CSV table of N, CA and C in Angstrom, one decimal:
chain,number,residue,atom,x,y,z
A,18,UNK,N,-31.2,-11.8,-21.2
A,18,UNK,CA,-32.0,-10.6,-21.2
A,18,UNK,C,-32.3,-10.2,-19.8
A,19,UNK,N,-32.6,-11.1,-18.9
A,19,UNK,CA,-32.9,-10.8,-17.5
A,19,UNK,C,-31.7,-10.3,-16.8
A,20,UNK,N,-30.5,-10.9,-17.1
A,20,UNK,CA,-29.3,-10.4,-16.5
A,20,UNK,C,-29.0,-9.0,-16.9
A,21,UNK,N,-29.3,-8.6,-18.1
A,21,UNK,CA,-29.0,-7.3,-18.6
A,21,UNK,C,-29.9,-6.3,-17.8
A,22,UNK,N,-31.1,-6.6,-17.7
A,22,UNK,CA,-32.0,-5.7,-17.0
A,22,UNK,C,-31.6,-5.6,-15.5
A,23,UNK,N,-31.2,-6.7,-14.9
A,23,UNK,CA,-30.8,-6.7,-13.5
A,23,UNK,C,-29.5,-5.9,-13.4
A,24,UNK,N,-28.6,-6.0,-14.3
A,24,UNK,CA,-27.4,-5.3,-14.2
A,24,UNK,C,-27.6,-3.8,-14.3
A,25,UNK,N,-28.5,-3.4,-15.3
A,25,UNK,CA,-28.8,-2.0,-15.4
A,25,UNK,C,-29.5,-1.4,-14.2
A,26,UNK,N,-30.4,-2.2,-13.6
A,26,UNK,CA,-31.1,-1.8,-12.4
A,26,UNK,C,-30.2,-1.6,-11.2
A,27,UNK,N,-29.2,-2.5,-11.1
A,27,UNK,CA,-28.2,-2.4,-10.0
A,27,UNK,C,-27.4,-1.2,-10.2
A,28,UNK,N,-26.9,-0.9,-11.4
A,28,UNK,CA,-26.1,0.2,-11.7
A,28,UNK,C,-26.9,1.5,-11.4
A,29,UNK,N,-28.1,1.7,-11.9
A,29,UNK,CA,-28.9,2.9,-11.6
A,29,UNK,C,-29.1,3.1,-10.1
A,30,UNK,N,-29.4,2.0,-9.4
A,30,UNK,CA,-29.7,2.1,-8.0
A,30,UNK,C,-28.4,2.5,-7.2
A,31,UNK,N,-27.2,2.0,-7.6
A,31,UNK,CA,-26.0,2.4,-6.9
A,31,UNK,C,-25.6,3.8,-7.2
A,32,UNK,N,-25.9,4.3,-8.4
A,32,UNK,CA,-25.7,5.7,-8.7
A,32,UNK,C,-26.5,6.7,-7.9
A,33,UNK,N,-27.7,6.2,-7.6
A,33,UNK,CA,-28.6,7.0,-6.8
A,33,UNK,C,-28.2,7.1,-5.3
A,34,UNK,N,-27.5,6.0,-4.9
A,34,UNK,CA,-27.0,6.0,-3.5
A,34,UNK,C,-25.7,6.8,-3.4
A,35,UNK,N,-24.9,6.9,-4.4
A,35,UNK,CA,-23.6,7.5,-4.3
A,35,UNK,C,-23.7,9.0,-4.5
A,36,UNK,N,-24.6,9.5,-5.3
A,36,UNK,CA,-24.7,11.0,-5.6
A,36,UNK,C,-24.9,11.8,-4.3
A,37,UNK,N,-25.8,11.5,-3.4
A,37,UNK,CA,-26.0,12.3,-2.2
A,37,UNK,C,-24.7,12.4,-1.3
A,38,UNK,N,-23.9,11.4,-1.3
A,38,UNK,CA,-22.7,11.4,-0.5
A,38,UNK,C,-21.7,12.4,-1.1
A,39,UNK,N,-21.6,12.3,-2.4
A,39,UNK,CA,-20.6,13.2,-3.1
A,39,UNK,C,-21.1,14.7,-3.0
A,40,UNK,N,-22.4,14.9,-3.0
A,40,UNK,CA,-23.0,16.2,-2.9
A,40,UNK,C,-22.7,16.8,-1.5
A,41,UNK,N,-22.8,16.0,-0.5
A,41,UNK,CA,-22.5,16.4,0.9
A,41,UNK,C,-21.1,16.7,1.0
A,42,UNK,N,-20.2,15.9,0.5
A,42,UNK,CA,-18.8,16.1,0.6
A,42,UNK,C,-18.4,17.4,-0.1
A,43,UNK,N,-19.0,17.6,-1.3
A,43,UNK,CA,-18.7,18.9,-2.1
A,43,UNK,C,-19.2,20.1,-1.3
A,44,UNK,N,-20.3,20.0,-0.6
A,44,UNK,CA,-20.8,21.1,0.2
A,44,UNK,C,-19.8,21.4,1.3
A,45,UNK,N,-19.3,20.4,2.0
A,45,UNK,CA,-18.3,20.6,3.1
A,45,UNK,C,-17.0,21.2,2.5
A,46,UNK,N,-16.6,20.7,1.4
A,46,UNK,CA,-15.4,21.2,0.7
A,46,UNK,C,-15.5,22.7,0.4
A,47,UNK,N,-16.6,23.1,-0.1
A,47,UNK,CA,-16.9,24.5,-0.4
A,47,UNK,C,-16.9,25.3,0.8
A,48,UNK,N,-17.5,24.8,1.9
A,48,UNK,CA,-17.6,25.5,3.2
A,48,UNK,C,-16.2,25.7,3.7
A,49,UNK,N,-15.3,24.7,3.6
A,49,UNK,CA,-13.9,24.8,4.1
A,49,UNK,C,-13.2,25.9,3.3
A,50,UNK,N,-13.3,26.0,2.0
A,50,UNK,CA,-12.6,27.0,1.2
A,50,UNK,C,-13.1,28.4,1.5
A,51,UNK,N,-14.4,28.5,1.8
A,51,UNK,CA,-15.0,29.9,2.0
A,51,UNK,C,-14.8,30.4,3.4
A,52,UNK,N,-14.9,29.5,4.4
A,52,UNK,CA,-14.8,29.9,5.8
A,52,UNK,C,-13.6,29.5,6.5
A,53,UNK,N,-12.8,28.6,5.9
A,53,UNK,CA,-11.7,28.0,6.6
A,53,UNK,C,-12.0,27.3,7.9
A,54,UNK,N,-13.3,26.8,7.9
A,54,UNK,CA,-13.7,26.1,9.1
A,54,UNK,C,-14.6,24.9,8.6
A,55,UNK,N,-14.2,23.7,9.1
A,55,UNK,CA,-15.0,22.5,8.7
A,55,UNK,C,-14.8,21.5,9.8
A,56,UNK,N,-15.4,21.6,10.9
A,56,UNK,CA,-15.2,20.7,12.0
A,56,UNK,C,-16.0,19.4,11.7
A,57,UNK,N,-15.4,18.3,11.9
A,57,UNK,CA,-16.0,17.0,11.7
A,57,UNK,C,-16.4,16.7,10.3
A,58,UNK,N,-15.8,17.3,9.4
A,58,UNK,CA,-16.1,17.1,7.9
A,58,UNK,C,-15.5,15.8,7.4
A,59,UNK,N,-16.1,15.3,6.4
A,59,UNK,CA,-15.6,14.1,5.7
A,59,UNK,C,-15.0,14.6,4.4
A,60,UNK,N,-13.7,14.8,4.3
A,60,UNK,CA,-13.0,15.3,3.2
A,60,UNK,C,-12.1,14.3,2.6
A,61,UNK,N,-12.3,13.0,2.7
A,61,UNK,CA,-11.4,12.0,2.3
A,61,UNK,C,-11.1,12.0,0.8
A,62,UNK,N,-12.0,12.2,0.0
A,62,UNK,CA,-11.8,12.2,-1.5
A,62,UNK,C,-11.6,13.6,-2.1
A,63,UNK,N,-11.5,14.6,-1.2
A,63,UNK,CA,-11.4,16.0,-1.7
A,63,UNK,C,-10.0,16.3,-2.1
A,64,UNK,N,-9.8,17.0,-3.1
A,64,UNK,CA,-8.4,17.4,-3.5
A,64,UNK,C,-8.1,18.7,-2.9
A,65,UNK,N,-7.2,18.6,-1.8
A,65,UNK,CA,-6.9,19.8,-1.0
A,65,UNK,C,-5.4,20.2,-1.3
A,66,UNK,N,-4.8,19.7,-2.3
A,66,UNK,CA,-3.4,19.9,-2.6
A,66,UNK,C,-3.1,21.4,-2.8
A,67,UNK,N,-3.9,22.2,-3.4
A,67,UNK,CA,-3.6,23.6,-3.7
A,67,UNK,C,-4.5,24.5,-2.8
A,68,UNK,N,-5.2,24.0,-1.9
A,68,UNK,CA,-6.1,24.8,-1.0
A,68,UNK,C,-5.2,25.5,0.0
A,69,UNK,N,-5.5,26.8,0.3
A,69,UNK,CA,-4.8,27.5,1.3
A,69,UNK,C,-5.5,27.2,2.7
A,70,UNK,N,-4.9,26.3,3.4
A,70,UNK,CA,-5.5,25.9,4.7
A,70,UNK,C,-4.8,26.5,5.9
A,71,UNK,N,-4.0,27.5,5.7
A,71,UNK,CA,-3.4,28.1,6.9
A,71,UNK,C,-4.5,28.6,7.9
A,72,UNK,N,-4.3,28.3,9.1
A,72,UNK,CA,-5.2,28.7,10.2
A,72,UNK,C,-6.7,28.1,10.0
A,73,UNK,N,-6.8,27.1,9.2
A,73,UNK,CA,-8.1,26.5,9.0
A,73,UNK,C,-8.4,25.6,10.2
A,74,UNK,N,-9.7,25.6,10.6
A,74,UNK,CA,-10.1,24.8,11.8
A,74,UNK,C,-10.7,23.4,11.2
A,75,UNK,N,-9.9,22.4,11.3
A,75,UNK,CA,-10.2,21.1,10.8
A,75,UNK,C,-10.3,20.1,12.0
A,76,UNK,N,-10.7,20.5,13.1
A,76,UNK,CA,-10.8,19.6,14.3
A,76,UNK,C,-11.8,18.5,13.9
A,77,UNK,N,-11.4,17.3,14.2
A,77,UNK,CA,-12.1,16.0,14.0
A,77,UNK,C,-12.5,15.8,12.6
A,78,UNK,N,-11.9,16.5,11.6
A,78,UNK,CA,-12.2,16.2,10.2
A,78,UNK,C,-11.5,15.0,9.8
A,79,UNK,N,-12.2,14.3,8.9
A,79,UNK,CA,-11.7,13.0,8.3
A,79,UNK,C,-11.0,13.4,7.0
A,80,UNK,N,-9.7,13.4,7.0
A,80,UNK,CA,-8.9,13.8,5.9
A,80,UNK,C,-8.3,12.5,5.2
């Protein structure tokens, strides 16, 4: 029983830590699509396969 509570607690805590990172990456992704500028962005897990990135400014971006 204690292990179950511990497991659930760890899972909930890890979800709380992951959500802000994904939200920030999503914000940067949307900025890139709207303005074609995203300097020093972290876009590692973003799906850019169909994005029109011609003339986009991605200096120092982590792709």
